[in-house]
């Protein structure tokens, strides 16, 4: 496998040129100031070489269309092609965000209806579709909570976040200007009610809760938690990124939550695509509606409108209406499945997770016994103690065996954590093959731990220094100083027609 960059594959003079050097330059009428002084240092390859280069690069990529992707908490499930296709129609994809509202009625209707469906599914009064990711939805929600207290001239400044929360929760609360207080989990992995009671006081602005929590466990005591927090004058925020475990069966609004965010790119089958575009709509109860960001999509007597003037709003969160095409895809997904289909989504995602958990518990230690929701966490602590094989070794070996690794070392409360989320779109054969791979790795840990320390063995590059990569990210190719000069000389020679 040749992992050279296009620049390294470049050979002077080999480039394909469709425009002869003697043709009139395209930019003849540009002022000299706007022209380059030296030609760009572009790689020179034949068209065929370029096609092979990028085709082979694309084949090194892993995605849900290639194979099983049990990345816990991320919900990497199949994205229906029908939704992709319809969203790519020019009626949607070529719609300019500044087109007059009158000419965007179809688009606005889809957004309005999406908002209504989400409100009904969650038991909330109203949603905004603006936030462009789950984390931005959290920020939107926490700014709404801040605005609520500020409007009442209440100086509450503390937000409670359980220790099992997604890392974005404490970060969001801090970014929204709150002091973050951590609430420990009980031995069962749920919010410790006794500890929570000690943390509430007159400074409490709210609590951020995830259900199911990041251990894949259903927080049973939601009503009591809501009661404790409301009684102290705080609001309850629901991180519904993992609503795929509950959709069609549970409405956060009925349980006492005041603000909710959902991840369309998890629960509602839209793609994650290289870190985006995502969509994290936020729903609120009636008393918080005035604080939703502008514009809100409303239904006037004749047509849909964008309501801009809302004096108590937190303001504008994003340009225009958020990631509009993602919303179209989620709308199609929800309309395709209907209420009964969405209920099946949550049922099957929980069933698949429990099947894997049950089978894998023979050799890996689950963080908590009993049933899970849509995901579960295994600990490789025994493998570490007995064979020096860590969670990361197991995860890397899975790549050799044809699987994307699970989420590792999260949540932090579980040592050597492997967090597995199969989703509802995998068949039994795939789930069984994944179990077989993990059982094989368990045997390998006893027989040849060294081999696991060096995994993966079958990939273009082996074990990467991930800390270095995260802290000193460098993805820019730069020419060696000497290669650099000869390259640009060659290019300038050609330009001069020599
Ligand atoms: C994925 C996730 C988020 C963040 O969503 P992004 O779209 O990645 O910003 C927040 N909370 C939980 C529980 C999640 O699983």
Tab-separated table of C-alpha atoms and ligand atoms in Angstrom:
chain	number	residue	atom	x	y	z
A	1	UNK	CA	0.000	0.000	0.000
A	2	UNK	CA	1.571	3.253	-1.127
A	3	UNK	CA	0.695	5.994	1.355
A	4	UNK	CA	2.722	8.746	-0.339
A	5	UNK	CA	1.047	12.136	-0.757
A	6	UNK	CA	0.213	13.524	-4.215
A	7	UNK	CA	3.142	15.883	-3.783
A	8	UNK	CA	5.543	13.002	-3.219
A	9	UNK	CA	4.150	11.217	-6.269
A	10	UNK	CA	4.567	14.354	-8.377
A	11	UNK	CA	7.186	14.361	-11.181
A	12	UNK	CA	8.123	17.626	-12.927
A	13	UNK	CA	6.525	17.901	-16.329
A	14	UNK	CA	4.162	15.006	-15.881
A	15	UNK	CA	1.097	17.100	-15.202
A	16	UNK	CA	-1.885	17.014	-17.503
A	17	UNK	CA	-2.446	20.384	-19.080
A	18	UNK	CA	-5.666	21.129	-20.915
A	19	UNK	CA	-4.758	24.749	-21.601
A	20	UNK	CA	-1.725	25.354	-23.767
A	21	UNK	CA	0.885	27.715	-22.389
A	22	UNK	CA	0.344	30.081	-25.319
A	23	UNK	CA	-3.386	30.563	-24.858
A	24	UNK	CA	-4.552	33.918	-23.528
A	25	UNK	CA	-4.421	33.790	-19.729
A	26	UNK	CA	-7.931	33.524	-18.292
A	27	UNK	CA	-7.241	36.359	-15.896
A	28	UNK	CA	-5.798	38.800	-18.427
A	29	UNK	CA	-8.059	41.596	-17.267
A	30	UNK	CA	-7.079	41.338	-13.587
A	31	UNK	CA	-4.899	44.066	-12.184
A	32	UNK	CA	-1.249	42.983	-11.790
A	33	UNK	CA	-1.627	43.390	-8.020
A	34	UNK	CA	-4.103	40.514	-7.966
A	35	UNK	CA	-1.812	38.159	-9.872
A	36	UNK	CA	0.543	35.647	-8.293
A	37	UNK	CA	4.190	36.531	-8.510
A	38	UNK	CA	5.141	32.855	-8.736
A	39	UNK	CA	3.073	29.939	-10.025
A	40	UNK	CA	1.411	27.792	-7.343
A	41	UNK	CA	3.348	24.699	-6.309
A	42	UNK	CA	0.886	22.118	-7.541
A	43	UNK	CA	1.672	18.420	-7.809
A	44	UNK	CA	2.215	17.148	-11.335
A	45	UNK	CA	0.592	13.820	-12.116
A	46	UNK	CA	-1.276	12.351	-15.045
A	47	UNK	CA	-5.042	12.256	-14.794
A	48	UNK	CA	-4.957	8.475	-14.353
A	49	UNK	CA	-2.523	8.785	-11.458
A	50	UNK	CA	-4.749	11.347	-9.790
A	51	UNK	CA	-7.816	9.117	-10.122
A	52	UNK	CA	-5.944	6.160	-8.615
A	53	UNK	CA	-4.525	8.272	-5.836
A	54	UNK	CA	-7.886	9.527	-4.607
A	55	UNK	CA	-9.736	6.272	-5.233
A	56	UNK	CA	-7.213	4.414	-3.099
A	57	UNK	CA	-7.363	7.070	-0.403
A	58	UNK	CA	-11.146	6.747	-0.294
A	59	UNK	CA	-10.753	2.990	0.172
A	60	UNK	CA	-8.714	3.575	3.309
A	61	UNK	CA	-11.661	5.309	4.844
A	62	UNK	CA	-14.087	3.597	7.187
A	63	UNK	CA	-17.744	4.477	7.401
A	64	UNK	CA	-21.156	2.971	8.059
A	65	UNK	CA	-21.356	2.078	4.374
A	66	UNK	CA	-18.222	-0.083	4.704
A	67	UNK	CA	-18.865	-2.048	7.848
A	68	UNK	CA	-19.898	-2.293	11.482
A	69	UNK	CA	-19.225	0.871	13.468
A	70	UNK	CA	-20.153	0.285	17.126
A	71	UNK	CA	-18.832	3.630	18.374
A	72	UNK	CA	-20.652	4.067	21.683
A	73	UNK	CA	-22.584	7.301	22.227
A	74	UNK	CA	-22.255	8.235	18.527
A	75	UNK	CA	-25.058	6.131	16.987
A	76	UNK	CA	-23.357	5.264	13.713
A	77	UNK	CA	-26.329	3.770	11.955
A	78	UNK	CA	-27.433	3.353	8.383
A	79	UNK	CA	-28.564	6.586	6.713
A	80	UNK	CA	-31.453	5.868	4.332
A	81	UNK	CA	-30.600	6.674	0.698
A	82	UNK	CA	-34.079	7.974	-0.069
A	83	UNK	CA	-33.550	10.872	2.339
A	84	UNK	CA	-30.156	11.610	0.766
A	85	UNK	CA	-31.637	11.559	-2.696
A	86	UNK	CA	-34.549	13.862	-1.961
A	87	UNK	CA	-32.363	16.332	-0.068
A	88	UNK	CA	-30.115	16.508	-3.123
A	89	UNK	CA	-32.945	17.683	-5.398
A	90	UNK	CA	-32.169	21.209	-6.566
A	91	UNK	CA	-35.443	22.405	-5.007
A	92	UNK	CA	-33.605	21.877	-1.701
A	93	UNK	CA	-29.901	21.849	-2.439
A	94	UNK	CA	-29.945	24.932	-4.667
A	95	UNK	CA	-32.264	26.985	-2.460
A	96	UNK	CA	-30.444	30.186	-1.610
A	97	UNK	CA	-30.705	31.093	2.083
A	98	UNK	CA	-31.511	34.700	1.150
A	99	UNK	CA	-34.364	33.856	-1.179
A	100	UNK	CA	-37.532	35.718	-0.228
A	101	UNK	CA	-39.653	33.959	2.366
A	102	UNK	CA	-42.538	33.817	-0.133
A	103	UNK	CA	-40.392	31.769	-2.485
A	104	UNK	CA	-39.264	29.369	0.265
A	105	UNK	CA	-42.676	28.219	1.452
A	106	UNK	CA	-42.090	24.520	0.766
A	107	UNK	CA	-38.820	24.502	2.653
A	108	UNK	CA	-40.341	26.437	5.545
A	109	UNK	CA	-43.265	24.061	5.686
A	110	UNK	CA	-40.905	21.101	6.064
A	111	UNK	CA	-39.077	22.899	8.841
A	112	UNK	CA	-42.296	23.899	10.545
A	113	UNK	CA	-43.632	20.349	10.410
A	114	UNK	CA	-40.315	18.921	11.635
A	115	UNK	CA	-40.508	21.281	14.573
A	116	UNK	CA	-44.060	20.142	15.348
A	117	UNK	CA	-43.183	16.433	15.090
A	118	UNK	CA	-40.189	16.851	17.419
A	119	UNK	CA	-42.345	18.794	19.885
A	120	UNK	CA	-44.914	15.995	19.919
A	121	UNK	CA	-42.271	13.262	20.262
A	122	UNK	CA	-40.691	15.044	23.226
A	123	UNK	CA	-43.776	16.520	24.897
A	124	UNK	CA	-42.318	20.033	24.582
A	125	UNK	CA	-44.125	23.232	23.586
A	126	UNK	CA	-41.770	24.278	20.818
A	127	UNK	CA	-38.436	23.556	19.149
A	128	UNK	CA	-35.801	25.621	17.402
A	129	UNK	CA	-33.990	23.877	14.549
A	130	UNK	CA	-31.051	26.262	14.485
A	131	UNK	CA	-28.253	24.566	16.461
A	132	UNK	CA	-25.785	22.946	14.074
A	133	UNK	CA	-24.622	20.168	16.445
A	134	UNK	CA	-25.511	18.509	19.710
A	135	UNK	CA	-22.972	20.595	21.578
A	136	UNK	CA	-24.361	23.800	20.066
A	137	UNK	CA	-27.838	22.659	21.078
A	138	UNK	CA	-26.540	22.347	24.629
A	139	UNK	CA	-25.171	25.880	24.454
A	140	UNK	CA	-28.503	27.132	23.116
A	141	UNK	CA	-30.357	25.350	25.929
A	142	UNK	CA	-28.063	26.625	28.660
A	143	UNK	CA	-28.254	30.192	27.337
A	144	UNK	CA	-32.047	29.858	27.497
A	145	UNK	CA	-31.762	28.758	31.135
A	146	UNK	CA	-29.474	31.700	31.863
A	147	UNK	CA	-31.905	34.073	30.159
A	148	UNK	CA	-34.800	32.640	32.168
A	149	UNK	CA	-33.097	33.433	35.467
A	150	UNK	CA	-31.759	36.796	34.268
A	151	UNK	CA	-35.236	37.881	33.135
A	152	UNK	CA	-36.423	37.220	36.676
A	153	UNK	CA	-33.434	39.110	38.078
A	154	UNK	CA	-32.287	35.933	39.764
A	155	UNK	CA	-28.524	35.572	40.127
A	156	UNK	CA	-28.326	31.790	40.161
A	157	UNK	CA	-24.978	30.736	38.724
A	158	UNK	CA	-24.408	27.018	39.399
A	159	UNK	CA	-25.150	24.016	37.202
A	160	UNK	CA	-24.949	20.426	38.412
A	161	UNK	CA	-23.550	17.848	35.983
A	162	UNK	CA	-23.360	14.143	36.917
A	163	UNK	CA	-19.885	12.564	36.679
A	164	UNK	CA	-21.123	10.153	34.015
A	165	UNK	CA	-22.145	12.995	31.647
A	166	UNK	CA	-20.871	13.441	28.109
A	167	UNK	CA	-17.799	15.702	28.194
A	168	UNK	CA	-19.637	18.408	26.294
A	169	UNK	CA	-22.042	18.981	29.223
A	170	UNK	CA	-19.630	20.533	31.757
A	171	UNK	CA	-17.876	22.375	28.914
A	172	UNK	CA	-21.187	23.846	27.728
A	173	UNK	CA	-22.280	24.921	31.195
A	174	UNK	CA	-18.925	26.658	31.693
A	175	UNK	CA	-19.095	28.323	28.260
A	176	UNK	CA	-22.579	29.619	29.088
A	177	UNK	CA	-21.080	31.306	32.145
A	178	UNK	CA	-22.078	28.899	34.897
A	179	UNK	CA	-20.055	27.390	37.718
A	180	UNK	CA	-20.052	23.596	37.242
A	181	UNK	CA	-20.564	21.258	40.182
A	182	UNK	CA	-20.131	17.508	39.668
A	183	UNK	CA	-22.623	15.072	41.127
A	184	UNK	CA	-21.241	11.564	41.745
A	185	UNK	CA	-22.944	8.380	40.526
A	186	UNK	CA	-24.215	5.684	42.831
A	187	UNK	CA	-22.813	2.130	42.729
A	188	UNK	CA	-25.620	1.375	40.307
A	189	UNK	CA	-24.248	3.968	37.855
A	190	UNK	CA	-27.195	6.347	38.341
A	191	UNK	CA	-27.338	9.853	39.803
A	192	UNK	CA	-26.738	9.560	43.555
A	193	UNK	CA	-29.908	11.141	44.975
A	194	UNK	CA	-28.419	11.620	48.437
A	195	UNK	CA	-25.426	13.463	46.986
A	196	UNK	CA	-27.691	15.552	44.723
A	197	UNK	CA	-29.769	16.727	47.677
A	198	UNK	CA	-26.598	18.040	49.350
A	199	UNK	CA	-25.597	19.989	46.222
A	200	UNK	CA	-28.776	22.000	45.689
A	201	UNK	CA	-29.011	25.495	47.154
A	202	UNK	CA	-30.137	29.009	46.253
A	203	UNK	CA	-27.372	29.343	43.635
A	204	UNK	CA	-28.694	26.447	41.596
A	205	UNK	CA	-29.576	27.463	38.036
A	206	UNK	CA	-30.156	23.923	36.806
A	207	UNK	CA	-28.955	20.379	36.195
A	208	UNK	CA	-27.864	18.770	32.912
A	209	UNK	CA	-29.003	15.174	32.677
A	210	UNK	CA	-28.535	12.524	30.043
A	211	UNK	CA	-31.015	9.710	29.770
A	212	UNK	CA	-30.108	7.001	29.099
A	213	UNK	CA	-26.884	8.099	30.722
A	214	UNK	CA	-23.501	7.468	29.154
A	215	UNK	CA	-23.277	4.070	30.835
A	216	UNK	CA	-26.298	3.093	28.757
A	217	UNK	CA	-28.465	3.017	31.885
A	218	UNK	CA	-31.931	4.492	32.286
A	219	UNK	CA	-32.049	7.077	35.048
A	220	UNK	CA	-34.950	5.658	37.011
A	221	UNK	CA	-35.295	8.516	39.474
A	222	UNK	CA	-35.978	11.246	36.933
A	223	UNK	CA	-39.153	12.414	38.607
A	224	UNK	CA	-37.453	12.715	41.966
A	225	UNK	CA	-34.443	14.493	40.438
A	226	UNK	CA	-36.767	16.962	38.692
A	227	UNK	CA	-38.662	17.494	41.926
A	228	UNK	CA	-35.480	18.202	43.919
A	229	UNK	CA	-34.102	20.644	41.325
A	230	UNK	CA	-37.399	22.440	40.648
A	231	UNK	CA	-38.051	22.750	44.341
A	232	UNK	CA	-34.725	24.543	44.712
A	233	UNK	CA	-35.654	26.954	41.895
A	234	UNK	CA	-33.502	25.344	39.173
A	235	UNK	CA	-34.400	24.074	35.706
A	236	UNK	CA	-33.780	20.594	34.309
A	237	UNK	CA	-31.919	20.196	31.032
A	238	UNK	CA	-32.237	16.962	29.075
A	239	UNK	CA	-29.290	15.915	26.915
A	240	UNK	CA	-31.322	13.859	24.457
A	241	UNK	CA	-28.451	13.078	22.080
A	242	UNK	CA	-29.182	9.410	22.758
A	243	UNK	CA	-32.936	9.641	22.307
A	244	UNK	CA	-32.699	6.731	19.846
A	245	UNK	CA	-33.035	4.467	22.898
A	246	UNK	CA	-36.348	5.996	23.899
A	247	UNK	CA	-37.985	7.588	20.893
A	248	UNK	CA	-41.681	6.731	20.660
A	249	UNK	CA	-41.759	5.412	24.234
A	250	UNK	CA	-40.833	8.232	26.550
A	251	UNK	CA	-41.426	11.968	26.389
A	252	UNK	CA	-38.970	14.104	28.330
A	253	UNK	CA	-41.681	16.756	28.755
A	254	UNK	CA	-43.860	14.282	30.653
A	255	UNK	CA	-41.011	13.548	33.049
A	256	UNK	CA	-40.489	17.153	34.084
A	257	UNK	CA	-37.654	18.285	31.809
A	258	UNK	CA	-37.711	21.973	30.875
A	259	UNK	CA	-35.212	22.057	27.991
A	260	UNK	CA	-34.225	19.274	25.597
A	261	UNK	CA	-31.730	18.897	22.796
A	262	UNK	CA	-31.804	16.091	20.256
A	263	UNK	CA	-29.164	14.993	17.758
A	264	UNK	CA	-30.779	14.525	14.352
A	265	UNK	CA	-27.488	12.901	13.241
A	266	UNK	CA	-27.887	10.215	15.865
A	267	UNK	CA	-31.537	9.473	16.519
A	268	UNK	CA	-33.038	10.509	13.188
A	269	UNK	CA	-30.730	8.773	10.766
A	270	UNK	CA	-28.901	11.724	9.204
A	271	UNK	CA	-25.191	11.308	8.415
A	272	UNK	CA	-22.405	12.469	10.727
A	273	UNK	CA	-20.105	13.245	7.805
A	274	UNK	CA	-16.613	14.167	8.935
A	275	UNK	CA	-17.636	16.039	12.066
A	276	UNK	CA	-20.640	17.623	10.436
A	277	UNK	CA	-22.951	18.880	9.318
A	278	UNK	CA	-24.930	17.940	12.369
A	279	UNK	CA	-28.120	19.282	13.804
A	280	UNK	CA	-29.084	19.662	17.449
A	281	UNK	CA	-32.635	21.058	17.699
A	282	UNK	CA	-33.681	22.384	21.106
A	283	UNK	CA	-37.130	22.045	22.627
A	284	UNK	CA	-38.532	23.975	25.585
A	285	UNK	CA	-41.586	24.048	27.816
A	286	UNK	CA	-44.063	26.869	27.344
A	287	UNK	CA	-42.629	29.254	29.906
A	288	UNK	CA	-39.241	29.241	28.121
A	289	UNK	CA	-40.613	29.786	24.596
A	290	UNK	CA	-39.926	33.546	24.604
A	291	UNK	CA	-36.196	32.819	24.972
A	292	UNK	CA	-35.798	30.611	21.883
A	293	UNK	CA	-33.328	31.987	19.312
A	294	UNK	CA	-34.522	34.044	16.345
A	295	UNK	CA	-35.800	33.570	13.746
A	296	UNK	CA	-38.611	31.189	14.664
A	297	UNK	CA	-40.622	29.599	11.889
A	298	UNK	CA	-44.290	30.389	12.412
A	299	UNK	CA	-47.448	29.680	10.506
A	300	UNK	CA	-49.235	32.879	9.590
A	301	UNK	CA	-52.807	33.103	8.243
A	302	UNK	CA	-51.621	32.648	4.635
A	303	UNK	CA	-48.071	31.438	4.672
A	304	UNK	CA	-45.087	30.419	6.769
A	305	UNK	CA	-43.056	33.259	8.189
A	306	UNK	CA	-39.734	33.881	9.879
A	307	UNK	CA	-40.386	35.634	13.156
A	308	UNK	CA	-37.452	37.904	13.940
A	309	UNK	CA	-38.771	40.304	16.548
A	310	UNK	CA	-38.734	38.513	19.884
A	311	UNK	CA	-37.502	40.828	22.632
A	312	UNK	CA	-36.772	38.076	25.218
A	313	UNK	CA	-34.946	35.792	22.785
A	314	UNK	CA	-31.338	34.763	23.433
A	315	UNK	CA	-30.715	36.188	19.962
A	316	UNK	CA	-29.375	34.630	16.830
A	317	UNK	CA	-27.412	31.426	17.212
A	318	UNK	CA	-26.569	30.723	13.593
A	319	UNK	CA	-26.894	32.346	10.228
A	320	UNK	CA	-30.261	31.526	8.663
A	321	UNK	CA	-32.129	28.489	9.919
A	322	UNK	CA	-29.394	25.981	10.792
A	323	UNK	CA	-28.292	23.052	8.650
A	324	UNK	CA	-31.408	23.058	6.513
A	325	UNK	CA	-30.671	19.992	4.356
A	326	UNK	CA	-30.056	17.862	7.439
A	327	UNK	CA	-33.491	18.876	8.649
A	328	UNK	CA	-35.002	17.789	5.319
A	329	UNK	CA	-33.338	14.359	5.708
A	330	UNK	CA	-34.577	13.951	9.283
A	331	UNK	CA	-38.072	14.976	8.208
A	332	UNK	CA	-38.108	12.304	5.512
A	333	UNK	CA	-36.775	9.746	7.991
A	334	UNK	CA	-39.553	10.519	10.457
A	335	UNK	CA	-42.273	10.577	7.806
A	336	UNK	CA	-41.025	7.272	6.356
A	337	UNK	CA	-41.090	5.514	9.705
A	338	UNK	CA	-44.120	7.100	11.324
A	339	UNK	CA	-44.792	6.814	15.035
A	340	UNK	CA	-44.864	3.020	14.993
A	341	UNK	CA	-41.600	2.830	13.052
A	342	UNK	CA	-39.838	5.203	15.412
A	343	UNK	CA	-40.964	3.067	18.323
A	344	UNK	CA	-39.417	0.081	16.576
A	345	UNK	CA	-36.149	1.986	16.195
A	346	UNK	CA	-35.782	2.366	19.946
A	347	UNK	CA	-36.954	-1.197	20.580
A	348	UNK	CA	-34.464	-2.735	18.171
A	349	UNK	CA	-31.543	-0.573	19.239
A	350	UNK	CA	-32.058	-1.681	22.839
A	351	UNK	CA	-32.524	-5.304	21.781
A	352	UNK	CA	-29.295	-5.343	19.750
A	353	UNK	CA	-27.308	-3.790	22.607
A	354	UNK	CA	-28.639	-6.291	25.138
A	355	UNK	CA	-27.873	-9.196	22.812
A	356	UNK	CA	-24.244	-8.086	22.503
A	357	UNK	CA	-23.957	-7.304	26.189
A	358	UNK	CA	-25.281	-10.714	27.160
A	359	UNK	CA	-22.964	-12.621	24.836
A	360	UNK	CA	-19.853	-10.566	25.603
A	361	UNK	CA	-20.338	-10.648	29.364
A	362	UNK	CA	-18.895	-14.184	29.375
A	363	UNK	CA	-15.379	-12.802	28.903
A	364	UNK	CA	-15.507	-9.028	29.368
A	365	UNK	CA	-16.793	-7.405	32.555
A	366	UNK	CA	-19.822	-5.154	32.044
A	367	UNK	CA	-19.651	-1.910	34.019
A	368	UNK	CA	-23.037	-2.719	35.484
A	369	UNK	CA	-25.080	-5.921	35.619
A	370	UNK	CA	-28.554	-6.305	34.194
A	371	UNK	CA	-30.245	-4.796	31.174
A	372	UNK	CA	-28.888	-1.823	29.312
A	373	UNK	CA	-30.524	0.637	26.947
A	374	UNK	CA	-29.061	1.247	23.458
A	375	UNK	CA	-25.414	0.869	24.540
A	376	UNK	CA	-23.282	-0.595	27.308
A	377	UNK	CA	-19.797	-0.336	28.701
A	378	UNK	CA	-17.376	-3.222	29.136
A	379	UNK	CA	-14.226	-3.036	31.219
A	380	UNK	CA	-10.970	-4.647	30.086
A	381	UNK	CA	-9.458	-4.276	33.548
A	382	UNK	CA	-9.122	-8.051	33.933
A	383	UNK	CA	-7.211	-8.259	30.629
A	384	UNK	CA	-4.941	-5.475	31.808
A	385	UNK	CA	-4.235	-7.138	35.144
A	386	UNK	CA	-3.794	-10.673	33.820
A	387	UNK	CA	-2.098	-10.113	30.465
A	388	UNK	CA	-1.108	-6.446	30.295
A	389	UNK	CA	-3.594	-5.994	27.452
A	390	UNK	CA	-5.410	-2.681	27.626
A	391	UNK	CA	-8.682	-1.443	26.129
A	392	UNK	CA	-6.742	0.398	23.419
A	393	UNK	CA	-4.983	-2.863	22.362
A	394	UNK	CA	-8.333	-4.603	22.017
A	395	UNK	CA	-9.778	-1.688	20.064
A	396	UNK	CA	-6.806	-1.589	17.658
A	397	UNK	CA	-6.923	-5.335	17.063
A	398	UNK	CA	-10.595	-5.040	16.095
A	399	UNK	CA	-9.478	-2.936	13.114
A	400	UNK	CA	-7.453	-5.917	11.823
A	401	UNK	CA	-10.541	-8.084	12.161
A	402	UNK	CA	-12.679	-5.708	10.084
A	403	UNK	CA	-14.532	-3.654	12.686
A	404	UNK	CA	-14.455	-0.041	13.725
A	405	UNK	CA	-13.390	0.086	17.396
A	406	UNK	CA	-15.861	0.995	20.109
A	407	UNK	CA	-15.495	4.247	22.058
A	408	UNK	CA	-12.574	3.859	24.476
A	409	UNK	CA	-11.820	5.183	27.956
A	410	UNK	CA	-15.216	6.816	28.247
A	411	UNK	CA	-17.026	7.290	30.509
A	412	UNK	CA	-14.133	8.076	32.829
A	413	UNK	CA	-15.834	6.358	35.740
A	414	UNK	CA	-15.103	2.900	34.259
A	415	UNK	CA	-11.460	1.655	34.109
A	416	UNK	CA	-10.304	0.410	30.667
A	417	UNK	CA	-13.727	1.208	29.236
A	418	UNK	CA	-15.013	-0.054	25.896
A	419	UNK	CA	-18.359	1.547	25.107
A	420	UNK	CA	-20.369	-0.353	22.529
A	421	UNK	CA	-23.433	0.815	20.604
A	422	UNK	CA	-24.573	-1.518	17.831
A	423	UNK	CA	-27.658	0.526	16.704
A	424	UNK	CA	-30.826	-0.994	15.300
A	425	UNK	CA	-29.693	-1.240	11.687
A	426	UNK	CA	-27.328	-4.253	12.024
A	427	UNK	CA	-28.343	-7.827	11.326
A	428	UNK	CA	-27.767	-10.806	13.602
A	429	UNK	CA	-24.875	-12.141	11.468
A	430	UNK	CA	-22.948	-8.879	11.928
A	431	UNK	CA	-23.550	-8.834	15.669
A	432	UNK	CA	-22.386	-12.470	15.929
A	433	UNK	CA	-19.272	-11.783	13.862
A	434	UNK	CA	-18.400	-8.910	16.194
A	435	UNK	CA	-18.813	-11.165	19.231
A	436	UNK	CA	-16.575	-13.787	17.566
A	437	UNK	CA	-13.906	-11.145	16.974
A	438	UNK	CA	-13.935	-10.033	20.602
A	439	UNK	CA	-13.821	-13.642	21.808
A	440	UNK	CA	-10.849	-14.270	19.513
A	441	UNK	CA	-9.092	-11.205	20.965
A	442	UNK	CA	-9.752	-12.518	24.468
A	443	UNK	CA	-7.944	-15.759	23.501
A	444	UNK	CA	-5.122	-13.813	21.856
A	445	UNK	CA	-4.703	-11.774	25.052
A	446	UNK	CA	-3.789	-14.974	26.852
A	447	UNK	CA	-1.746	-16.578	24.077
A	448	UNK	CA	0.081	-13.686	22.415
A	449	UNK	CA	-0.367	-10.401	24.259
A	450	UNK	CA	2.647	-8.908	22.396
A	451	UNK	CA	0.810	-9.180	19.096
A	452	UNK	CA	-2.067	-7.135	20.566
A	453	UNK	CA	0.268	-4.414	21.823
A	454	UNK	CA	1.375	-3.771	18.238
A	455	UNK	CA	-2.013	-3.998	16.545
A	456	UNK	CA	-3.280	-3.041	14.035
A	457	UNK	CA	-1.136	-5.094	11.649
A	458	UNK	CA	-3.236	-4.968	8.477
A	459	UNK	CA	-3.552	-1.202	7.982
A	460	UNK	CA	-1.467	1.266	5.909
A	461	UNK	CA	-0.202	2.799	9.143
A	462	UNK	CA	0.131	1.008	12.474
A	463	UNK	CA	-0.257	2.351	15.987
A	464	UNK	CA	-0.375	6.126	15.944
A	465	UNK	CA	0.681	8.435	18.727
A	466	UNK	CA	-2.823	9.727	19.322
A	467	UNK	CA	-1.892	12.159	22.070
A	468	UNK	CA	0.722	13.762	19.834
A	469	UNK	CA	-1.786	13.836	16.967
A	470	UNK	CA	-4.421	15.519	19.130
A	471	UNK	CA	-2.095	18.024	20.773
A	472	UNK	CA	0.116	18.877	17.801
A	473	UNK	CA	-2.161	18.350	14.861
A	474	UNK	CA	-0.254	18.757	11.645
A	475	UNK	CA	-1.975	17.708	8.441
A	476	UNK	CA	-0.242	20.128	6.100
A	477	UNK	CA	2.337	18.868	3.642
A	478	UNK	CA	5.328	21.124	3.197
A	479	UNK	CA	8.062	20.756	0.654
A	480	UNK	CA	11.636	20.166	1.762
A	481	UNK	CA	13.415	23.494	1.229
A	482	UNK	CA	15.577	22.064	-1.589
A	483	UNK	CA	12.792	20.094	-3.318
A	484	UNK	CA	10.754	23.239	-2.945
A	485	UNK	CA	13.085	25.391	-5.045
A	486	UNK	CA	13.639	22.891	-7.823
A	487	UNK	CA	9.892	22.273	-8.005
A	488	UNK	CA	8.969	25.920	-8.382
A	489	UNK	CA	11.822	26.466	-10.828
A	490	UNK	CA	10.495	23.665	-12.972
A	491	UNK	CA	7.022	25.092	-12.854
A	492	UNK	CA	8.154	28.629	-13.722
A	493	UNK	CA	10.248	27.323	-16.625
A	494	UNK	CA	7.184	25.710	-18.097
A	495	UNK	CA	5.137	28.825	-17.653
A	496	UNK	CA	7.685	30.805	-19.618
A	497	UNK	CA	7.376	28.238	-22.362
A	498	UNK	CA	11.049	27.176	-22.094
B	1	LIG	C1	-22.954	13.022	20.804
B	1	LIG	C2	-23.346	13.579	22.102
B	1	LIG	C3	-23.261	14.965	22.342
B	1	LIG	C4	-22.643	15.960	21.375
B	1	LIG	O1	-23.215	16.002	20.116
B	1	LIG	P1	-22.381	16.612	18.880
B	1	LIG	O2	-23.331	16.675	17.755
B	1	LIG	O3	-21.234	15.693	18.655
B	1	LIG	O4	-21.917	17.971	19.291
B	1	LIG	C5	-23.710	15.430	23.567
B	1	LIG	N1	-24.194	14.592	24.503
B	1	LIG	C6	-24.269	13.260	24.318
B	1	LIG	C7	-24.826	12.384	25.392
B	1	LIG	C8	-23.846	12.707	23.114
B	1	LIG	O5	-23.909	11.380	22.935
